[in-house]
XYZ file of C-alpha atoms in Angstrom:
781
model
C 6.794 45.662 -13.112
C 5.199 45.384 -16.686
C 3.005 42.725 -17.485
C 3.700 42.876 -21.144
C 4.283 39.404 -22.752
C 7.763 38.742 -23.070
C 10.323 35.841 -23.284
C 10.177 32.738 -21.509
C 10.325 32.977 -17.617
C 9.003 36.560 -17.523
C 5.569 37.923 -16.635
C 2.620 37.293 -18.859
C 3.775 34.756 -21.081
C 3.857 30.732 -21.638
C 6.723 29.643 -20.110
C 9.441 28.138 -22.341
C 11.009 25.630 -19.782
C 14.300 25.212 -21.546
C 16.656 27.995 -20.312
C 15.921 28.675 -16.601
C 17.942 26.484 -14.227
C 19.754 24.558 -17.013
C 20.701 27.144 -19.513
C 24.338 28.435 -19.255
C 24.833 31.708 -21.058
C 27.453 31.644 -23.528
C 28.094 35.394 -23.380
C 28.722 35.082 -19.509
C 31.686 32.608 -19.776
C 30.507 29.279 -19.549
C 32.309 26.826 -21.109
C 30.927 23.624 -22.902
C 31.202 20.223 -21.110
C 30.909 17.434 -23.596
C 29.507 14.370 -22.689
C 30.643 11.049 -23.668
C 28.822 7.705 -23.927
C 29.365 5.694 -20.738
C 29.530 2.329 -22.525
C 32.927 0.554 -22.107
C 34.946 1.221 -25.197
C 38.288 -0.329 -26.333
C 40.566 0.578 -28.995
C 42.598 -2.114 -30.908
C 45.723 -1.430 -33.231
C 45.732 -4.062 -35.968
C 48.777 -5.328 -37.631
C 48.784 -7.451 -40.891
C 45.400 -6.113 -42.382
C 46.332 -5.585 -45.887
C 43.065 -4.541 -47.717
C 39.623 -3.911 -47.480
C 38.361 -7.515 -47.255
C 40.244 -7.834 -43.906
C 37.748 -5.273 -42.429
C 34.762 -7.608 -42.553
C 36.591 -10.495 -40.981
C 38.076 -8.764 -38.191
C 34.848 -6.992 -37.275
C 33.028 -10.458 -37.451
C 35.590 -12.158 -35.407
C 35.114 -9.462 -32.782
C 31.441 -9.090 -32.979
C 31.401 -12.878 -32.065
C 33.193 -12.318 -28.720
C 30.542 -12.512 -25.675
C 29.900 -9.099 -24.595
C 30.851 -7.331 -27.586
C 28.047 -4.982 -28.669
C 29.619 -3.333 -31.778
C 33.100 -3.463 -33.484
C 34.119 -0.925 -36.339
C 37.511 -1.016 -37.831
C 38.907 1.851 -39.485
C 41.092 0.570 -42.285
C 42.916 3.810 -43.003
C 44.252 4.001 -39.293
C 44.460 0.174 -38.953
C 42.501 0.623 -35.643
C 39.065 -0.982 -34.368
C 36.890 0.475 -32.148
C 35.100 -1.973 -29.676
C 32.158 -1.225 -27.656
C 31.014 -3.537 -24.870
C 32.052 -5.531 -21.872
C 34.349 -8.025 -23.293
C 37.834 -8.726 -21.779
C 40.844 -7.226 -23.705
C 42.448 -10.675 -23.773
C 39.298 -12.188 -25.527
C 39.451 -9.528 -28.217
C 43.099 -9.990 -28.907
C 42.753 -13.795 -29.264
C 39.669 -13.238 -31.797
C 41.734 -11.174 -33.999
C 44.663 -13.421 -33.796
C 42.306 -16.553 -34.575
C 41.070 -14.324 -37.652
C 44.775 -14.400 -38.840
C 46.022 -10.975 -37.835
C 48.081 -9.577 -34.856
C 46.656 -6.808 -32.388
C 47.181 -4.879 -29.390
C 45.649 -2.626 -27.061
C 45.959 1.194 -28.189
C 47.822 3.118 -25.338
C 45.230 5.171 -23.320
C 47.371 6.940 -20.559
C 48.793 9.870 -22.353
C 47.312 10.841 -25.509
C 50.534 13.021 -26.652
C 52.777 10.078 -25.818
C 50.631 7.611 -27.731
C 50.477 9.952 -30.817
C 54.233 10.307 -30.654
C 54.755 6.761 -30.331
C 52.395 5.872 -33.243
C 54.218 8.466 -35.463
C 57.486 7.054 -34.530
C 56.149 3.490 -35.393
C 54.992 4.826 -38.930
C 57.994 6.500 -39.524
C 60.179 3.198 -39.016
C 57.562 1.362 -41.031
C 57.992 4.052 -43.882
C 61.766 3.832 -43.815
C 61.348 -0.058 -44.009
C 58.943 0.060 -46.924
C 61.207 2.518 -48.842
C 64.269 0.364 -48.229
C 62.408 -2.675 -49.741
C 61.320 -0.591 -52.554
C 64.742 0.246 -53.579
C 66.039 -3.302 -53.252
C 63.355 -4.689 -55.531
C 63.752 -1.577 -57.879
C 67.379 -1.903 -58.178
C 67.059 -5.376 -59.652
C 63.793 -5.051 -61.392
C 64.602 -1.579 -63.158
C 67.841 -2.917 -65.111
C 66.027 -6.070 -65.870
C 63.190 -4.254 -67.308
C 65.687 -2.036 -69.267
C 67.513 -4.929 -70.717
C 64.011 -6.682 -71.995
C 63.117 -3.341 -73.412
C 66.573 -2.605 -75.329
C 67.291 -6.351 -76.391
C 63.556 -7.653 -76.452
C 65.006 -10.952 -75.296
C 64.342 -12.607 -72.109
C 64.162 -16.170 -73.376
C 65.687 -19.174 -72.003
C 67.288 -21.206 -75.139
C 71.043 -21.738 -74.264
C 72.844 -23.192 -71.357
C 74.774 -19.700 -70.874
C 71.334 -18.184 -70.811
C 69.905 -20.724 -68.321
C 73.083 -20.023 -65.989
C 72.504 -16.407 -66.306
C 68.943 -16.406 -65.765
C 69.377 -18.796 -62.801
C 71.492 -16.040 -61.082
C 68.767 -13.506 -61.724
C 66.162 -15.910 -60.472
C 68.000 -16.282 -57.051
C 68.361 -12.726 -56.784
C 64.646 -12.144 -57.484
C 63.975 -14.708 -54.954
C 66.124 -12.493 -52.425
C 63.927 -9.617 -53.521
C 60.743 -11.736 -52.865
C 62.075 -12.587 -49.470
C 63.438 -9.177 -48.281
C 60.840 -6.942 -49.996
C 57.889 -9.141 -50.425
C 58.083 -11.545 -47.493
C 55.232 -9.694 -45.526
C 52.919 -10.458 -48.451
C 53.503 -14.079 -48.422
C 53.232 -14.163 -44.619
C 49.807 -12.542 -44.654
C 48.701 -14.857 -47.682
C 49.614 -17.783 -45.473
C 47.848 -16.740 -42.564
C 44.738 -16.054 -44.716
C 45.067 -19.456 -45.924
C 45.337 -21.107 -42.460
C 42.057 -19.221 -41.824
C 40.201 -20.325 -45.074
C 40.208 -16.840 -46.307
C 41.736 -14.589 -48.898
C 43.048 -11.140 -48.958
C 45.309 -8.671 -50.888
C 48.311 -10.365 -49.775
C 46.857 -13.671 -51.258
C 46.533 -11.897 -54.654
C 50.075 -10.377 -54.474
C 51.618 -13.569 -53.402
C 49.815 -15.704 -55.941
C 50.542 -13.304 -58.840
C 54.166 -12.727 -58.051
C 54.918 -16.312 -56.880
C 53.225 -17.823 -59.917
C 55.506 -15.470 -62.189
C 58.573 -16.491 -60.409
C 57.851 -20.278 -60.269
C 57.153 -20.183 -63.795
C 60.299 -18.491 -64.693
C 62.336 -20.999 -62.733
C 60.603 -23.895 -64.365
C 61.591 -22.216 -67.805
C 65.260 -22.021 -66.365
C 65.527 -25.589 -64.947
C 63.276 -27.597 -67.513
C 63.172 -25.506 -70.764
C 62.307 -28.434 -72.699
C 59.185 -28.805 -70.654
C 57.983 -25.586 -72.304
C 57.013 -24.849 -75.894
C 59.867 -22.905 -77.728
C 57.593 -19.552 -78.162
C 56.690 -19.886 -74.047
C 60.458 -19.944 -72.793
C 59.968 -16.537 -71.504
C 60.943 -15.552 -67.974
C 59.058 -12.984 -65.962
C 61.827 -12.110 -63.098
C 61.642 -8.210 -63.912
C 57.832 -8.185 -63.634
C 58.063 -9.796 -60.241
C 60.688 -7.492 -58.861
C 58.913 -4.439 -60.129
C 55.592 -5.482 -58.988
C 56.889 -5.984 -55.628
C 58.720 -2.639 -55.314
C 55.779 -0.613 -56.960
C 53.522 -1.908 -54.348
C 55.968 -1.335 -51.728
C 56.429 2.275 -52.703
C 52.534 2.654 -53.144
C 52.009 1.566 -49.342
C 55.013 3.855 -48.379
C 53.556 6.974 -50.080
C 50.080 6.009 -49.032
C 51.502 5.813 -45.320
C 52.869 9.107 -45.781
C 49.849 10.829 -46.868
C 47.795 9.145 -44.579
C 49.727 10.905 -41.660
C 48.162 14.066 -42.827
C 44.791 13.025 -42.236
C 45.311 12.941 -38.423
C 46.241 16.761 -38.321
C 43.037 17.735 -36.573
C 43.728 15.258 -33.669
C 47.211 16.425 -33.366
C 46.195 20.042 -33.136
C 43.752 19.349 -30.449
C 46.228 17.283 -28.245
C 48.882 20.069 -29.023
C 46.123 22.501 -27.216
C 46.905 20.587 -23.848
C 49.379 22.316 -21.585
C 52.186 19.925 -20.386
C 52.399 21.635 -17.079
C 50.323 23.655 -14.386
C 51.414 26.042 -11.641
C 49.238 24.970 -8.392
C 49.200 26.613 -5.005
C 49.894 23.975 -2.386
C 50.608 24.740 1.357
C 51.236 28.416 0.259
C 53.877 27.307 -2.119
C 53.708 27.594 -6.132
C 54.658 24.454 -7.618
C 55.304 23.703 -11.471
C 53.795 20.051 -11.895
C 52.713 18.053 -14.816
C 49.007 18.338 -15.644
C 48.601 14.525 -14.754
C 49.448 15.561 -11.184
C 46.644 18.195 -10.896
C 43.917 17.187 -8.356
C 40.373 18.168 -8.058
C 40.094 21.402 -6.171
C 43.825 22.434 -6.824
C 44.287 26.146 -6.756
C 45.963 26.854 -10.249
C 47.698 30.409 -11.270
C 47.598 31.024 -14.936
C 49.742 33.973 -16.275
C 49.042 36.096 -19.216
C 49.869 34.192 -22.449
C 49.771 30.833 -20.826
C 47.266 28.044 -21.487
C 44.503 26.889 -19.213
C 45.949 23.356 -18.204
C 42.556 22.019 -16.615
C 38.606 23.142 -16.294
C 37.940 25.475 -13.407
C 36.343 28.160 -11.819
C 37.940 31.432 -11.648
C 38.381 32.603 -7.789
C 40.512 35.711 -8.274
C 41.446 37.933 -11.136
C 40.284 38.990 -14.365
C 41.006 38.330 -17.925
C 40.333 37.835 -21.504
C 40.253 34.319 -22.803
C 40.931 33.197 -26.244
C 38.913 30.160 -27.306
C 39.115 30.027 -31.000
C 41.251 27.029 -31.004
C 38.653 25.115 -29.071
C 35.397 26.349 -30.112
C 35.842 28.380 -33.102
C 34.897 31.325 -31.518
C 36.653 34.275 -32.941
C 36.719 36.818 -30.141
C 38.244 36.634 -26.606
C 35.673 36.028 -23.960
C 35.892 38.086 -20.721
C 36.293 35.973 -17.585
C 36.146 37.126 -13.947
C 35.450 35.670 -10.284
C 32.729 32.667 -10.496
C 33.173 32.356 -14.389
C 34.437 28.978 -15.993
C 37.538 28.210 -17.830
C 38.214 25.381 -20.059
C 41.684 23.261 -20.759
C 43.389 24.349 -23.988
C 42.045 27.911 -23.994
C 44.748 30.841 -23.906
C 45.062 33.559 -21.055
C 45.384 36.599 -23.166
C 45.749 39.191 -20.529
C 45.476 39.380 -16.726
C 46.769 36.672 -14.163
C 43.967 34.615 -12.481
C 43.519 32.038 -9.967
C 41.122 29.246 -10.475
C 40.014 26.064 -8.664
C 40.153 22.941 -10.659
C 36.617 21.160 -11.300
C 37.698 18.900 -13.950
C 40.971 17.139 -14.611
C 42.787 14.437 -16.523
C 40.241 12.687 -18.933
C 37.160 14.653 -17.492
C 38.208 17.973 -19.070
C 36.144 19.116 -21.702
C 39.238 19.168 -24.204
C 40.018 15.414 -23.269
C 36.480 14.584 -24.131
C 36.371 16.543 -27.146
C 39.527 14.616 -28.418
C 37.936 11.441 -27.487
C 34.717 12.351 -29.205
C 36.513 13.296 -32.435
C 38.811 10.061 -32.363
C 35.532 8.089 -32.077
C 33.947 9.609 -34.777
C 36.994 9.303 -37.089
C 36.708 5.399 -36.402
C 33.046 5.395 -36.931
C 31.637 4.438 -40.297
C 28.807 5.910 -42.248
C 26.333 3.670 -44.117
C 28.133 4.057 -47.593
C 31.418 2.691 -46.140
C 29.728 -0.527 -45.160
C 28.686 -0.906 -48.768
C 32.273 -0.923 -49.587
C 33.098 -3.491 -46.731
C 30.446 -5.688 -48.080
C 31.586 -5.543 -51.875
C 35.360 -6.075 -50.693
C 34.416 -9.523 -48.610
C 33.503 -10.929 -52.033
C 35.616 -9.244 -54.066
C 39.038 -11.386 -53.566
C 37.471 -14.641 -54.074
C 35.774 -13.513 -57.337
C 38.922 -12.108 -58.666
C 40.733 -15.323 -58.148
C 38.078 -17.191 -59.985
C 38.274 -14.535 -62.832
C 42.036 -14.988 -62.749
C 41.624 -18.669 -63.212
C 38.998 -18.590 -65.568
C 41.302 -16.280 -67.758
C 44.065 -18.531 -67.468
C 42.126 -21.474 -68.783
C 40.611 -19.260 -71.591
C 44.098 -18.560 -72.714
C 45.444 -22.044 -72.580
C 42.312 -23.361 -74.464
C 41.657 -20.478 -77.082
C 44.987 -18.384 -77.144
C 47.672 -18.126 -79.610
C 51.002 -19.520 -78.921
C 52.675 -19.327 -76.656
C 49.300 -20.083 -74.810
C 50.970 -21.049 -71.555
C 52.797 -17.598 -71.352
C 49.735 -15.697 -72.388
C 47.862 -17.660 -69.547
C 50.592 -16.896 -66.860
C 50.589 -13.149 -67.769
C 46.828 -12.635 -68.061
C 46.321 -14.633 -64.495
C 49.136 -12.663 -62.914
C 47.897 -9.240 -64.160
C 44.168 -9.832 -63.062
C 45.548 -10.919 -59.388
C 47.889 -7.671 -59.030
C 45.416 -5.156 -60.577
C 42.391 -6.162 -58.432
C 43.975 -5.743 -55.097
C 41.041 -3.777 -53.186
C 43.377 -1.386 -51.167
C 41.908 1.469 -52.546
C 38.449 0.343 -51.822
C 39.176 -0.080 -48.165
C 40.658 3.478 -47.746
C 37.830 5.333 -49.627
C 35.597 5.949 -46.877
C 37.677 5.973 -43.621
C 40.182 8.531 -45.214
C 37.339 10.959 -46.182
C 35.576 10.709 -42.782
C 38.948 11.258 -40.933
C 39.330 14.557 -42.656
C 36.111 15.565 -42.577
C 35.321 14.947 -38.958
C 38.695 16.763 -38.216
C 37.795 19.761 -40.274
C 34.484 19.954 -38.684
C 36.156 19.748 -35.115
C 38.461 22.816 -36.431
C 35.330 24.849 -36.937
C 34.039 24.169 -33.431
C 31.651 21.344 -34.579
C 31.715 17.983 -32.886
C 30.486 15.149 -34.828
C 29.401 12.131 -32.832
C 29.655 9.326 -35.790
C 30.025 8.724 -39.208
C 26.187 8.108 -39.889
C 25.476 11.566 -38.736
C 27.942 12.726 -40.904
C 26.503 11.261 -43.753
C 22.913 11.955 -42.996
C 23.505 15.616 -42.397
C 24.536 16.064 -46.073
C 20.825 15.127 -46.883
C 19.060 17.616 -44.586
C 15.991 19.316 -46.037
C 14.283 21.073 -43.080
C 16.021 22.494 -39.902
C 14.216 23.115 -36.738
C 15.526 25.730 -34.668
C 14.403 26.477 -30.866
C 14.112 30.030 -30.331
C 15.418 30.863 -26.738
C 19.007 30.146 -26.451
C 19.392 28.992 -30.000
C 18.255 31.687 -32.190
C 18.233 34.218 -29.261
C 20.965 34.546 -26.453
C 18.693 32.942 -23.922
C 18.831 35.780 -21.280
C 16.940 39.156 -21.146
C 18.962 42.079 -22.119
C 18.362 46.061 -22.203
C 17.999 46.571 -25.766
C 16.941 50.293 -25.806
C 16.781 53.343 -23.486
C 14.538 55.906 -24.934
C 15.108 59.125 -22.998
C 12.471 62.013 -22.650
C 13.285 65.703 -22.194
C 16.694 66.661 -21.077
C 17.282 63.524 -19.045
C 20.765 61.719 -19.635
C 20.875 57.972 -20.698
C 23.550 57.164 -18.193
C 21.702 58.848 -15.146
C 18.362 57.299 -16.052
C 19.969 54.040 -16.212
C 22.002 54.506 -12.979
C 18.677 55.503 -11.184
C 16.764 52.649 -12.643
C 19.224 50.001 -11.744
C 19.629 51.261 -8.427
C 15.736 51.023 -8.101
C 15.640 47.346 -9.130
C 18.737 46.281 -7.604
C 17.079 44.638 -4.934
C 14.796 42.650 -7.180
C 15.305 38.917 -8.472
C 12.870 39.379 -11.102
C 14.704 38.443 -14.630
C 13.815 42.047 -16.147
C 15.204 43.539 -13.122
C 18.149 41.734 -13.195
C 18.642 42.751 -16.978
C 18.952 46.428 -16.058
C 21.165 46.029 -13.149
C 23.609 43.752 -15.530
C 23.261 46.494 -18.319
C 24.284 49.116 -15.836
C 27.155 47.156 -14.556
C 28.744 46.459 -17.740
C 28.797 50.009 -18.471
C 30.604 50.387 -15.056
C 27.740 52.553 -13.579
C 27.826 52.749 -9.611
C 24.512 52.311 -8.032
C 23.202 54.607 -5.143
C 21.041 53.516 -2.218
C 17.221 52.861 -2.235
C 14.738 53.915 0.273
C 11.017 53.735 0.638
C 10.737 50.639 -1.924
C 7.214 49.785 -2.797
C 6.116 47.190 -5.059
C 2.857 47.822 -6.829
C 1.224 44.522 -7.645
C 0.436 44.040 -11.476
C 1.706 47.665 -12.372
C 5.401 48.289 -11.098
C 7.596 49.498 -8.301
C 8.185 52.833 -6.468
C 11.162 54.158 -4.463
C 13.247 57.226 -3.612
C 16.940 57.249 -4.751
C 19.122 60.366 -3.786
C 16.064 62.245 -2.864
C 14.004 61.705 -6.072
C 10.742 59.866 -6.305
C 11.099 57.059 -8.934
C 8.339 55.080 -10.728
C 9.210 52.073 -12.977
C 6.276 50.090 -14.513
C 3.751 49.581 -17.159
C 1.328 52.285 -19.032
C -1.234 51.640 -16.498
C 0.719 52.941 -13.521
C 1.906 55.976 -15.491
C -1.674 56.731 -16.351
C -3.016 56.369 -12.500
C -0.133 58.819 -11.495
C -1.319 61.247 -14.267
C 2.201 61.233 -15.930
C 2.049 62.699 -19.513
C 3.265 60.103 -21.762
C 2.757 61.897 -25.163
C 4.039 60.089 -28.150
C 6.048 57.731 -26.105
C 2.844 55.348 -26.005
C 3.425 54.804 -29.946
C 7.157 54.236 -29.402
C 6.162 51.568 -26.570
C 3.855 49.837 -28.877
C 6.558 49.662 -31.751
C 8.994 48.252 -29.266
C 6.297 45.678 -28.128
C 5.803 44.645 -31.763
C 9.579 43.732 -31.990
C 9.100 41.227 -29.020
C 10.736 43.538 -26.505
C 9.186 44.666 -23.045
C 8.926 48.382 -22.888
C 8.789 49.807 -19.322
C 8.193 53.235 -18.221
C 10.636 55.126 -15.865
C 9.450 58.411 -14.231
C 11.382 60.744 -11.969
C 9.438 63.182 -9.649
C 6.291 62.627 -11.717
C 7.841 63.122 -15.187
C 8.481 60.888 -17.790
C 12.227 60.263 -18.071
C 12.487 57.305 -20.229
C 11.473 54.093 -21.537
C 13.614 51.096 -20.884
C 13.130 48.079 -23.333
C 14.306 44.648 -22.259
C 14.243 41.477 -24.385
C 16.064 38.323 -25.078
C 17.967 39.579 -28.163
C 18.474 37.567 -31.236
C 22.305 36.435 -31.525
C 24.377 38.951 -33.756
C 25.046 36.241 -36.360
C 21.720 33.948 -36.085
C 20.094 36.074 -38.966
C 23.136 35.477 -41.377
C 23.226 31.987 -40.377
C 19.647 31.216 -41.165
C 20.084 32.940 -44.717
C 22.923 30.748 -45.189
C 20.671 27.555 -44.323
C 17.874 29.175 -46.733
C 20.200 29.641 -49.490
C 21.208 25.967 -49.402
C 17.497 24.961 -49.829
C 17.134 24.188 -46.456
C 13.471 24.675 -44.876
C 13.898 26.622 -41.598
C 11.342 26.257 -38.831
C 11.091 27.777 -35.431
C 9.569 26.064 -32.384
C 9.125 27.956 -28.953
C 7.049 27.798 -25.908
C 6.554 31.523 -25.836
C 3.401 33.195 -26.874
C 2.547 33.993 -30.568
C 3.116 37.557 -30.639
C 6.749 37.523 -29.291
C 7.450 34.225 -31.676
C 6.095 36.217 -34.671
C 8.292 39.278 -34.118
C 11.351 36.885 -33.549
C 10.677 34.857 -36.630
C 10.012 37.893 -38.661
C 13.349 39.615 -37.775
C 15.214 36.432 -38.224
C 13.875 35.891 -41.489
C 11.897 32.791 -40.779
C 8.555 31.944 -42.450
C 7.433 29.127 -40.602
C 7.174 29.053 -36.723
C 5.289 27.165 -33.916
C 4.468 28.985 -30.876
C 3.441 27.966 -27.266
C 4.861 24.545 -27.892
C 4.724 22.249 -24.805
C 8.028 20.584 -24.308
C 6.558 17.142 -25.037
C 4.911 18.487 -28.368
C 8.463 19.244 -29.885
C 9.301 15.731 -30.681
C 5.620 15.267 -32.293
C 6.542 18.540 -34.589
C 9.828 16.648 -35.894
C 7.884 13.656 -36.503
C 5.055 15.681 -38.551
C 7.774 17.075 -40.763
C 9.375 13.717 -41.137
C 5.966 12.234 -42.371
C 6.001 14.982 -44.988
C 9.278 13.454 -46.430
C 11.728 15.810 -45.070
C 15.043 14.687 -43.697
C 14.993 16.754 -40.313
C 17.718 18.240 -38.324
C 16.750 19.658 -34.820
C 18.783 22.197 -32.977
C 18.207 23.090 -29.495
C 20.023 23.783 -26.209
C 17.558 22.953 -23.331
C 16.530 19.736 -21.451
C 12.920 20.075 -22.923
C 14.670 19.555 -26.573
C 16.384 16.275 -25.851
C 13.555 14.166 -26.923
C 13.046 16.003 -30.272
C 17.035 16.056 -30.677
C 16.880 12.200 -30.224
C 13.923 11.624 -32.712
C 15.546 14.157 -35.399
C 17.251 12.455 -38.325
C 20.301 14.641 -37.045
C 20.161 16.282 -33.888
C 22.070 19.459 -33.111
C 23.003 20.647 -29.803
C 24.295 24.195 -28.808
C 27.418 23.447 -26.983
C 26.488 26.334 -24.506
C 23.569 24.546 -23.421
C 22.845 21.627 -21.053
C 24.825 18.165 -20.800
C 21.415 16.315 -21.463
C 20.971 18.378 -24.746
C 24.512 17.553 -25.999
C 24.116 13.883 -24.918
C 21.033 13.439 -26.811
C 22.460 15.104 -30.113
C 24.253 13.668 -33.066
C 26.489 16.957 -33.477
C 27.300 19.529 -31.104
C 28.017 23.221 -32.053
C 30.871 24.279 -29.482
C 30.538 28.156 -29.954
C 26.763 28.182 -29.786
C 26.497 30.059 -33.243
C 24.091 28.835 -35.857
C 26.863 29.264 -38.352
C 27.901 25.935 -36.914
C 24.850 24.263 -38.659
C 25.557 25.461 -41.710
C 29.197 24.741 -41.380
C 28.404 21.104 -40.257
C 26.096 20.512 -43.364
C 28.595 22.047 -45.945
C 31.508 19.860 -44.292
C 29.067 16.739 -44.440
C 28.296 17.356 -48.024
C 31.793 17.957 -49.136
C 32.893 14.746 -47.219
C 29.939 12.479 -48.964
C 31.040 13.883 -52.024
C 34.718 13.024 -51.539
C 34.070 9.595 -50.421
C 31.934 9.169 -53.649
C 34.694 10.399 -55.803
C 36.991 7.969 -53.918
C 34.720 4.833 -54.359
C 34.420 5.728 -58.058
C 38.088 5.950 -58.412
C 38.381 2.526 -56.326
C 35.911 0.881 -58.509
C 37.487 2.118 -61.805
C 40.812 0.692 -60.905
C 39.464 -2.690 -59.660
C 36.450 -3.337 -61.507
C 37.472 -1.539 -64.979
C 40.998 -2.977 -64.610
C 40.239 -6.562 -64.413
C 38.714 -6.936 -67.960
C 41.654 -5.426 -69.512
C 44.101 -7.530 -67.595
C 42.333 -10.530 -68.630
C 43.109 -9.436 -72.277
C 39.674 -8.412 -73.399
C 41.635 -5.788 -75.766
C 43.807 -8.837 -77.263
C 41.416 -9.947 -79.881
C 40.703 -6.382 -81.233
C 43.939 -4.632 -80.832
C 46.389 -7.422 -80.030
C 47.133 -5.671 -76.624
C 47.795 -7.521 -73.442
C 48.174 -5.406 -70.055
C 51.594 -6.185 -68.588
C 51.845 -7.187 -65.044
C 54.178 -4.325 -64.546
C 51.685 -1.686 -65.234
C 49.036 -3.442 -63.132
C 51.430 -3.501 -60.182
C 51.824 0.462 -60.845
C 48.172 0.919 -61.155
C 47.213 -1.088 -58.102
C 49.997 0.855 -55.998
C 48.989 4.300 -57.100
C 45.288 3.639 -56.823
C 45.509 3.924 -53.298
C 47.640 6.843 -53.337
C 45.019 8.560 -55.373
C 42.179 7.817 -52.915
C 44.274 9.375 -50.010
C 45.497 12.303 -51.944
C 41.805 13.025 -53.150
C 40.783 12.698 -49.296
C 43.537 14.874 -48.172
C 42.070 17.879 -50.534
C 39.253 18.022 -47.876
C 41.948 19.676 -45.465
C 41.651 22.831 -47.620
C 37.881 22.815 -47.660
C 36.255 26.176 -46.485
C 32.581 26.541 -46.097
C 31.399 29.666 -47.669
C 29.473 32.259 -45.699
C 26.572 34.149 -47.372
């Protein structure tokens, strides 16, 4: 065989250890196995959390429980992800002690759990809409009366009786439509804290109490201040309930990615037991069960094909557009669709162990995780409510002491308006809503993001390190060129060469045999086989004497090569291994073998460079091969002959230069570098160790996944910043106007009703903006 320097594991080169025993070739049908952390993980559903300020209290209460390593709350989903070994009962008690209710999320069946959650959300939505109409049916006419007559004062006995009836009706609104705010405020008070419910209860409660004092004791209030605010109380409660209902409705759309992933799961499987075919629920499928899948059906569990041949559609799982051929010995993954032939396969992973189940789990955990920018909002909101209450008191005192008559009325209006407009609901939704949509969007493209921090950091990447073998290239030798000489036929040449090499286990020999098999060429029989050390091989096939090897072998046998020497040199310059093939002492062809660059690697690398990212290639291969691959891929910087332990040092070197480094690889020797990089990208067709070490997994093994992940990351972070800006504008900018800063200049004082509407629709604005991400598409260049 030829000793020309080639890819890893071939003769004459520095061995790149990332792809021998561990690498699973994507093209040969392996399906990704996603590793999920082994740390104990529990998910709680929280009830009674009203705003962003609740997040910090709940997380702090859970982190204080012995055995809890970390707790992160997703305010948008009202769930908490807890990692640690604490008992579930202790976690529930801690949440209750903090003033909220909690229950364990159902873990038995994802489909049933999602259906149960949707049913509960639908019931809550209907309840909120009912409460909204109760409140607005009273508040609306009262508001219309006030606008038409301009009179909502209490001066006569008749007016007192009329407004008393209205006050009682308004109390009914507070009870039926606003009870949950007052219950939440009371629980917060008992726990020495304050939240959104506190602000709403104080604002509407103060307005109602003041109005009732005016009704019962009008003489205790100056003539100019005998004004009632029943209409404002009812409308504020109605508008906030409406905002919560619309937010809930819009929030449901953010979990579309999870719904689609869960929808990929088959409901039943056809197994063969005791020579009988049975249709059973997928939960009843056991390891090593033999499963039959007919054309058009979903694969119910992961397995290995034992009979049949088919094409498998995997786009819904990995984002891979073309169906992948599957035959005996290939693996299949749950959720993919059998496009053509009927197959039998042996179940190798079932239940929670399937790749699809682990993907769903990874996406859910990533959606629950919190990027650093989200923690900023939590810190601010923790102090926001107490500060707002202080501002409301200061505003009221200012109006009482320095405001015009009726000072009491102005004080009540300003304090109520400040309390209502400052509710930090939108602040709490700003980050998790965008993260949920962004992570789901990435999953649709076959990009699995492990956590929120990786999602945020990926948007800042300035340098991307790419491993060569199995990342830029396919990771397995392939026949790339067959240059025939004279009258010889390519098919005939390949048949004889494959027959000659059929008994060899050498990677280059196997590549030639596989190439013949892919073309449907049947091989003959070999006789008088002889290996010529350092040169090649000789044998007889069909009565013909065959020689296959390097140039030196041909020269020794005095075989005329002509201009094929220059052709061989040109092939070698392209990182290919040229081998001469002679039949009966006549040159028949040059067959070149190489680890080819993936079809889309060059385009994907151009996308990264177009986005201003510095692309660097690392490989353990020799410099000549590395240079040829780098030039063909359009990479200007590369490091060759890099030992496995040196890869992480190269990452550190770039980090010391001020780069935010992404590292992409698929082998065991890439794991340290993946772990130390700012963001590690594992090729999903690689080893489990690499996937475990990475922050982001590319399910379809295409480098376009890198550009897609970065594009989604940037879009998500941009969306989060827009949401935070919008929330701060509503909350921070709204408070001074509510306090009356415009009154001295323009005679304007914000109405509590307008404040209620602004507060309600601020959350809706944030949720709607986050949902825009669902229509985001990464642009390919």
